Amino acid sequence: MSATTARPAPAAGPEPRDQKRRSTRPSAARPGRAFGSRPPAWRTALRYLLLVAVFALMAGPFLWQLSTSLKGPGEDIYSYPPRLLPSDATLDNYAGVARIIPVWDYALNSLTVAVASVLTNLVGASLAGYALARLRFKGRGAALTVFIMAMLVPLESIIIAQFTLARALHVNNTLLGVVLPGAVGALNVLLMRNAFSGLPYEVEEAALVDGANVWQRFVRIALPSVKGTLAVVAIFSFMTAWDDFLWPLIVLSDPANFTLTVGLNYLHGTFADNQRLVAAGTIIAVLPLIVMFACLQRYFFRGVGEGAVKG
């Protein structure tokens, strides 16, 4: 009798490298392009073309004013085609602005108003925003509605009432009168309210269990978690106060208290034919805004999407 010896089946070894490589490749029949592949060249070119167009629209006037402020008296600023780079660059136009008007005194007045506006908006908007977002009190919905409706009222319709109130308070023709109408902006209050509303309640509840009161929760937990929104409020407040022209023009009558935007108006009146001085004054007015944004851009782009728990 012949016995048949059964051979054991070979053990399943590792998958061959070529077969494994083929199995991980995307199927050619799968619709759409493979993950990680480059977009078409025409789409990339269109994106860069749109970026260049937006840059030209946004930064073009500023670059032209900067170029005009650096051009010497012998260079034609109305030549065609226009020349962006000055052939005879000079800083005499900036010195000429300082000789015509006390530009540095006006800049100091504007800086005082802008810093005061930033501080009052940071304090007032953060307190009001936290109260609307976290505290429970009667009339909270009505207060929120008032702040929303305040954004819909144009400044020109209430500016006479503001001037009458400033005169009744004896703050007209003072820098305090310039600061008061914009001390707390409705938009800034709503920004802070939305930022505080996005924070998780569990963190504050844990602090409440540990015995923290409302002020401790506000200062130690809520404020450090919304640095991005605070930077946005600071930048918006500074820009609004620095660029404001109509209200300082109405409430101020003493040239010693003029802000920079009002003082630069003298360049358009007496020296309207010298656009180099006007451009130099414009650059002087815009430069502090650029410096402030450069200092706070890290917090600005962080925005309001910050977590409450770190570390």
CSV table of C-alpha atoms in Angstrom, one decimal:
chain,number,residue,atom,x,y,z
A,1,MET,CA,0.0,0.0,0.0
A,2,SER,CA,1.4,3.3,-1.1
A,3,ALA,CA,1.0,6.1,1.4
A,4,THR,CA,0.7,9.6,0.1
A,5,THR,CA,2.5,12.2,2.1
A,6,ALA,CA,0.6,15.5,2.2
A,7,ARG,CA,2.9,18.5,1.8
A,8,PRO,CA,2.1,21.5,3.9
A,9,ALA,CA,0.9,24.6,2.0
A,10,PRO,CA,3.6,27.3,1.8
A,11,ALA,CA,3.1,30.0,4.4
A,12,ALA,CA,1.9,33.3,3.1
A,13,GLY,CA,4.9,35.5,2.9
A,14,PRO,CA,5.1,39.2,2.6
A,15,GLU,CA,3.5,40.7,-0.5
A,16,PRO,CA,6.0,41.3,-3.3
A,17,ARG,CA,7.2,44.8,-3.6
A,18,ASP,CA,6.0,45.3,-7.1
A,19,GLN,CA,2.5,44.0,-6.3
A,20,LYS,CA,2.3,46.2,-3.2
A,21,ARG,CA,3.4,49.2,-5.2
A,22,ARG,CA,0.7,48.5,-7.8
A,23,SER,CA,-2.0,48.2,-5.1
A,24,THR,CA,-1.2,51.6,-3.7
A,25,ARG,CA,-1.4,53.4,-7.0
A,26,PRO,CA,-4.6,55.3,-7.7
A,27,SER,CA,-6.8,53.6,-10.1
A,28,ALA,CA,-6.8,55.1,-13.6
A,29,ALA,CA,-10.5,54.6,-13.9
A,30,ARG,CA,-11.2,56.7,-10.8
A,31,PRO,CA,-12.8,60.0,-11.8
A,32,GLY,CA,-11.0,63.3,-11.0
A,33,ARG,CA,-7.3,64.0,-10.7
A,34,ALA,CA,-5.1,62.2,-8.2
A,35,PHE,CA,-4.4,63.7,-4.8
A,36,GLY,CA,-1.4,66.0,-4.8
A,37,SER,CA,-1.2,66.6,-8.5
A,38,ARG,CA,-0.6,70.1,-9.7
A,39,PRO,CA,-3.5,72.3,-11.0
A,40,PRO,CA,-3.5,73.2,-14.7
A,41,ALA,CA,-1.1,75.9,-15.7
A,42,TRP,CA,-3.9,78.2,-16.9
A,43,ARG,CA,-5.5,78.1,-13.5
A,44,THR,CA,-2.3,79.1,-11.7
A,45,ALA,CA,-1.6,81.9,-14.2
A,46,LEU,CA,-5.2,83.2,-13.7
A,47,ARG,CA,-4.7,83.3,-9.9
A,48,TYR,CA,-1.4,85.2,-10.2
A,49,LEU,CA,-3.1,87.6,-12.7
A,50,LEU,CA,-5.9,88.3,-10.2
A,51,LEU,CA,-3.4,88.8,-7.4
A,52,VAL,CA,-1.5,91.3,-9.5
A,53,ALA,CA,-4.7,93.2,-10.4
A,54,VAL,CA,-5.8,93.4,-6.8
A,55,PHE,CA,-2.3,94.5,-5.7
A,56,ALA,CA,-2.4,97.3,-8.4
A,57,LEU,CA,-5.8,98.5,-7.3
A,58,MET,CA,-5.0,98.5,-3.5
A,59,ALA,CA,-1.3,99.5,-3.4
A,60,GLY,CA,-1.1,101.4,-6.7
A,61,PRO,CA,-2.3,104.8,-5.3
A,62,PHE,CA,-0.1,104.6,-2.3
A,63,LEU,CA,3.0,103.7,-4.4
A,64,TRP,CA,2.2,106.6,-6.7
A,65,GLN,CA,1.9,109.1,-3.8
A,66,LEU,CA,5.2,107.8,-2.4
A,67,SER,CA,6.8,108.3,-5.8
A,68,THR,CA,5.4,111.8,-6.1
A,69,SER,CA,6.6,112.8,-2.6
A,70,LEU,CA,10.2,111.8,-3.6
A,71,LYS,CA,10.3,113.6,-6.9
A,72,GLY,CA,12.3,116.8,-7.2
A,73,PRO,CA,11.1,120.2,-8.4
A,74,GLY,CA,12.7,119.7,-11.8
A,75,GLU,CA,10.9,116.5,-12.6
A,76,ASP,CA,7.5,116.4,-14.3
A,77,ILE,CA,5.0,114.5,-12.3
A,78,TYR,CA,2.4,114.6,-15.1
A,79,SER,CA,4.6,113.0,-17.8
A,80,TYR,CA,3.2,110.3,-20.0
A,81,PRO,CA,3.8,107.4,-19.7
A,82,PRO,CA,4.0,108.0,-16.0
A,83,ARG,CA,7.3,107.1,-14.3
A,84,LEU,CA,7.0,105.4,-10.9
A,85,LEU,CA,10.7,105.6,-10.0
A,86,PRO,CA,11.9,109.2,-9.5
A,87,SER,CA,15.0,110.2,-11.4
A,88,ASP,CA,16.0,112.7,-8.8
A,89,ALA,CA,14.8,111.4,-5.5
A,90,THR,CA,14.8,113.9,-2.6
A,91,LEU,CA,13.4,114.4,0.9
A,92,ASP,CA,12.9,118.1,0.6
A,93,ASN,CA,9.2,117.8,0.1
A,94,TYR,CA,8.8,116.4,3.6
A,95,ALA,CA,10.8,119.3,5.0
A,96,GLY,CA,8.7,121.6,3.0
A,97,VAL,CA,5.5,120.3,4.7
A,98,ALA,CA,7.1,120.9,8.1
A,99,ARG,CA,7.9,124.5,7.0
A,100,ILE,CA,4.4,125.3,5.9
A,101,ILE,CA,2.4,123.8,8.7
A,102,PRO,CA,3.3,122.5,12.2
A,103,VAL,CA,2.9,119.0,11.0
A,104,TRP,CA,4.6,117.3,14.0
A,105,ASP,CA,2.3,119.2,16.4
A,106,TYR,CA,-0.7,118.1,14.4
A,107,ALA,CA,0.6,114.5,14.3
A,108,LEU,CA,1.0,114.6,18.1
A,109,ASN,CA,-2.6,115.7,18.5
A,110,SER,CA,-3.8,112.9,16.2
A,111,LEU,CA,-1.7,110.4,18.1
A,112,THR,CA,-3.2,111.6,21.4
A,113,VAL,CA,-6.7,111.2,20.0
A,114,ALA,CA,-6.0,107.8,18.4
A,115,VAL,CA,-4.3,106.3,21.5
A,116,ALA,CA,-7.1,107.6,23.7
A,117,SER,CA,-9.7,106.0,21.3
A,118,VAL,CA,-7.8,102.7,21.3
A,119,LEU,CA,-7.8,102.5,25.1
A,120,THR,CA,-11.4,103.5,25.6
A,121,ASN,CA,-12.6,101.1,22.9
A,122,LEU,CA,-10.5,98.2,24.3
A,123,VAL,CA,-11.8,98.7,27.8
A,124,GLY,CA,-15.4,99.7,27.0
A,125,ALA,CA,-16.0,97.2,24.2
A,126,SER,CA,-14.5,94.3,26.1
A,127,LEU,CA,-16.6,95.0,29.2
A,128,ALA,CA,-19.8,95.5,27.2
A,129,GLY,CA,-19.1,92.5,25.0
A,130,TYR,CA,-18.4,90.2,28.0
A,131,ALA,CA,-21.6,91.4,29.7
A,132,LEU,CA,-23.7,90.7,26.5
A,133,ALA,CA,-22.1,87.3,26.0
A,134,ARG,CA,-21.8,85.9,29.5
A,135,LEU,CA,-24.0,87.7,32.0
A,136,ARG,CA,-27.7,87.2,32.4
A,137,PHE,CA,-29.7,90.4,33.1
A,138,LYS,CA,-32.9,92.0,32.0
A,139,GLY,CA,-32.8,93.9,28.8
A,140,ARG,CA,-29.8,92.1,27.4
A,141,GLY,CA,-31.6,91.4,24.1
A,142,ALA,CA,-32.7,95.1,23.9
A,143,ALA,CA,-29.1,96.3,24.6
A,144,LEU,CA,-27.8,94.1,21.8
A,145,THR,CA,-30.5,95.4,19.4
A,146,VAL,CA,-29.4,99.0,20.3
A,147,PHE,CA,-25.8,98.3,19.4
A,148,ILE,CA,-26.9,96.7,16.1
A,149,MET,CA,-29.1,99.7,15.2
A,150,ALA,CA,-26.4,102.1,16.2
A,151,MET,CA,-24.3,100.8,13.2
A,152,LEU,CA,-27.2,101.7,10.8
A,153,VAL,CA,-27.3,105.4,11.7
A,154,PRO,CA,-25.1,107.5,9.5
A,155,LEU,CA,-22.8,110.0,11.2
A,156,GLU,CA,-24.0,112.9,9.1
A,157,SER,CA,-27.5,112.6,10.5
A,158,ILE,CA,-26.4,113.0,14.2
A,159,ILE,CA,-23.3,115.1,13.9
A,160,ILE,CA,-25.3,118.3,14.7
A,161,ALA,CA,-26.7,116.7,17.9
A,162,GLN,CA,-23.2,115.6,18.8
A,163,PHE,CA,-21.8,119.1,18.4
A,164,THR,CA,-24.7,120.5,20.5
A,165,LEU,CA,-23.9,118.0,23.2
A,166,ALA,CA,-20.2,118.7,23.1
A,167,ARG,CA,-20.9,122.4,23.5
A,168,ALA,CA,-23.2,121.8,26.4
A,169,LEU,CA,-20.5,119.8,28.1
A,170,HIS,CA,-17.9,122.5,27.3
A,171,VAL,CA,-15.6,120.1,25.6
A,172,ASN,CA,-15.8,121.7,22.1
A,173,ASN,CA,-12.5,122.9,20.7
A,174,THR,CA,-10.7,120.3,22.8
A,175,LEU,CA,-9.2,116.9,22.0
A,176,LEU,CA,-11.5,115.4,24.6
A,177,GLY,CA,-14.4,116.5,22.5
A,178,VAL,CA,-12.8,114.7,19.5
A,179,VAL,CA,-12.4,111.5,21.4
A,180,LEU,CA,-15.8,111.2,23.1
A,181,PRO,CA,-18.1,110.3,20.2
A,182,GLY,CA,-15.9,107.4,19.2
A,183,ALA,CA,-14.9,106.3,22.7
A,184,VAL,CA,-16.8,103.0,22.4
A,185,GLY,CA,-17.8,101.8,18.9
A,186,ALA,CA,-20.8,99.7,18.3
A,187,LEU,CA,-18.9,97.5,15.9
A,188,ASN,CA,-16.2,96.8,18.4
A,189,VAL,CA,-18.8,95.8,21.0
A,190,LEU,CA,-20.3,93.3,18.7
A,191,LEU,CA,-16.9,91.9,17.7
A,192,MET,CA,-16.0,91.4,21.4
A,193,ARG,CA,-19.4,89.9,22.1
A,194,ASN,CA,-19.0,87.3,19.3
A,195,ALA,CA,-15.5,86.5,20.5
A,196,PHE,CA,-16.6,85.9,24.1
A,197,SER,CA,-19.5,83.9,22.9
A,198,GLY,CA,-17.2,81.4,21.1
A,199,LEU,CA,-15.4,80.5,24.3
A,200,PRO,CA,-16.4,77.2,26.0
A,201,TYR,CA,-18.4,77.6,29.2
A,202,GLU,CA,-16.7,74.7,30.9
A,203,VAL,CA,-13.5,76.7,31.6
A,204,GLU,CA,-15.4,79.4,33.3
A,205,GLU,CA,-17.6,76.9,35.2
A,206,ALA,CA,-14.4,75.3,36.5
A,207,ALA,CA,-13.1,78.7,37.6
A,208,LEU,CA,-16.5,79.4,39.3
A,209,VAL,CA,-16.2,76.2,41.2
A,210,ASP,CA,-12.7,77.2,42.4
A,211,GLY,CA,-14.2,80.4,43.8
A,212,ALA,CA,-13.4,82.9,41.0
A,213,ASN,CA,-15.7,85.9,40.8
A,214,VAL,CA,-16.9,87.7,37.6
A,215,TRP,CA,-13.9,90.1,37.4
A,216,GLN,CA,-11.4,87.3,37.9
A,217,ARG,CA,-13.0,85.2,35.2
A,218,PHE,CA,-13.0,88.2,32.9
A,219,VAL,CA,-9.4,89.2,33.4
A,220,ARG,CA,-7.7,85.9,33.9
A,221,ILE,CA,-9.7,83.6,31.5
A,222,ALA,CA,-11.7,85.5,29.0
A,223,LEU,CA,-9.4,88.4,28.0
A,224,PRO,CA,-6.3,86.2,27.4
A,225,SER,CA,-8.3,84.0,25.1
A,226,VAL,CA,-9.4,86.8,22.7
A,227,LYS,CA,-6.1,88.5,21.9
A,228,GLY,CA,-6.8,88.3,18.2
A,229,THR,CA,-10.1,90.2,18.5
A,230,LEU,CA,-8.5,92.8,20.9
A,231,ALA,CA,-5.9,93.4,18.2
A,232,VAL,CA,-8.6,93.8,15.6
A,233,VAL,CA,-10.4,96.3,17.8
A,234,ALA,CA,-7.2,98.2,18.5
A,235,ILE,CA,-6.4,98.5,14.8
A,236,PHE,CA,-9.9,99.5,13.8
A,237,SER,CA,-10.1,102.1,16.6
A,238,PHE,CA,-6.7,103.6,15.7
A,239,MET,CA,-7.5,103.8,12.0
A,240,THR,CA,-10.9,105.4,12.6
A,241,ALA,CA,-9.6,108.0,15.0
A,242,TRP,CA,-6.5,108.8,12.9
A,243,ASP,CA,-8.3,109.2,9.6
A,244,ASP,CA,-11.3,111.1,11.0
A,245,PHE,CA,-11.7,114.4,9.3
A,246,LEU,CA,-15.3,115.7,9.4
A,247,TRP,CA,-15.9,115.6,13.2
A,248,PRO,CA,-12.5,117.2,14.2
A,249,LEU,CA,-13.2,119.9,11.5
A,250,ILE,CA,-16.5,120.7,13.1
A,251,VAL,CA,-15.6,120.6,16.8
A,252,LEU,CA,-12.2,122.2,16.6
A,253,SER,CA,-11.7,125.9,16.0
A,254,ASP,CA,-8.2,126.6,17.5
A,255,PRO,CA,-5.4,125.7,15.0
A,256,ALA,CA,-3.3,124.6,18.0
A,257,ASN,CA,-5.7,121.7,18.6
A,258,PHE,CA,-6.0,120.6,14.9
A,259,THR,CA,-5.4,117.0,14.1
A,260,LEU,CA,-3.2,115.9,11.2
A,261,THR,CA,-6.0,115.3,8.8
A,262,VAL,CA,-7.5,118.8,9.4
A,263,GLY,CA,-4.0,120.5,9.3
A,264,LEU,CA,-3.1,118.9,6.0
A,265,ASN,CA,-6.1,120.6,4.5
A,266,TYR,CA,-4.0,123.8,4.4
A,267,LEU,CA,-1.7,122.1,1.7
A,268,HIS,CA,-4.7,121.9,-0.6
A,269,GLY,CA,-5.8,125.5,-0.1
A,270,THR,CA,-2.7,127.6,-0.3
A,271,PHE,CA,-0.4,125.3,-2.2
A,272,ALA,CA,-2.8,123.3,-4.4
A,273,ASP,CA,-0.4,123.5,-7.4
A,274,ASN,CA,2.4,121.7,-5.6
A,275,GLN,CA,1.2,118.1,-5.5
A,276,ARG,CA,4.6,117.0,-4.2
A,277,LEU,CA,3.9,118.6,-0.8
A,278,VAL,CA,0.4,117.1,-0.8
A,279,ALA,CA,1.8,113.7,-1.5
A,280,ALA,CA,4.5,114.1,1.2
A,281,GLY,CA,1.8,115.0,3.7
A,282,THR,CA,-0.3,112.0,2.7
A,283,ILE,CA,2.7,109.7,3.4
A,284,ILE,CA,3.3,111.3,6.8
A,285,ALA,CA,-0.4,110.6,7.6
A,286,VAL,CA,-0.3,107.0,6.5
A,287,LEU,CA,3.0,105.9,7.9
A,288,PRO,CA,1.8,105.5,11.6
A,289,LEU,CA,-1.0,103.2,10.3
A,290,ILE,CA,1.5,101.0,8.5
A,291,VAL,CA,3.7,100.8,11.6
A,292,MET,CA,0.8,99.9,13.9
A,293,PHE,CA,-0.4,97.2,11.6
A,294,ALA,CA,3.1,95.7,11.2
A,295,CYS,CA,3.3,95.5,15.0
A,296,LEU,CA,-0.1,93.8,15.5
A,297,GLN,CA,-0.4,91.8,12.4
A,298,ARG,CA,0.4,88.5,14.2
A,299,TYR,CA,-2.5,89.0,16.5
A,300,PHE,CA,-4.7,90.4,13.8
A,301,PHE,CA,-4.5,87.4,11.5
A,302,ARG,CA,-5.0,85.1,14.4
A,303,GLY,CA,-8.5,86.4,14.6
A,304,VAL,CA,-11.2,85.3,16.9
A,305,GLY,CA,-10.7,81.6,16.6
A,306,GLU,CA,-8.6,81.1,19.6
A,307,GLY,CA,-9.1,78.3,22.1
A,308,ALA,CA,-9.6,79.0,25.8
A,309,VAL,CA,-7.4,76.2,27.0
A,310,LYS,CA,-3.7,76.4,26.2
A,311,GLY,CA,-0.8,74.3,27.5
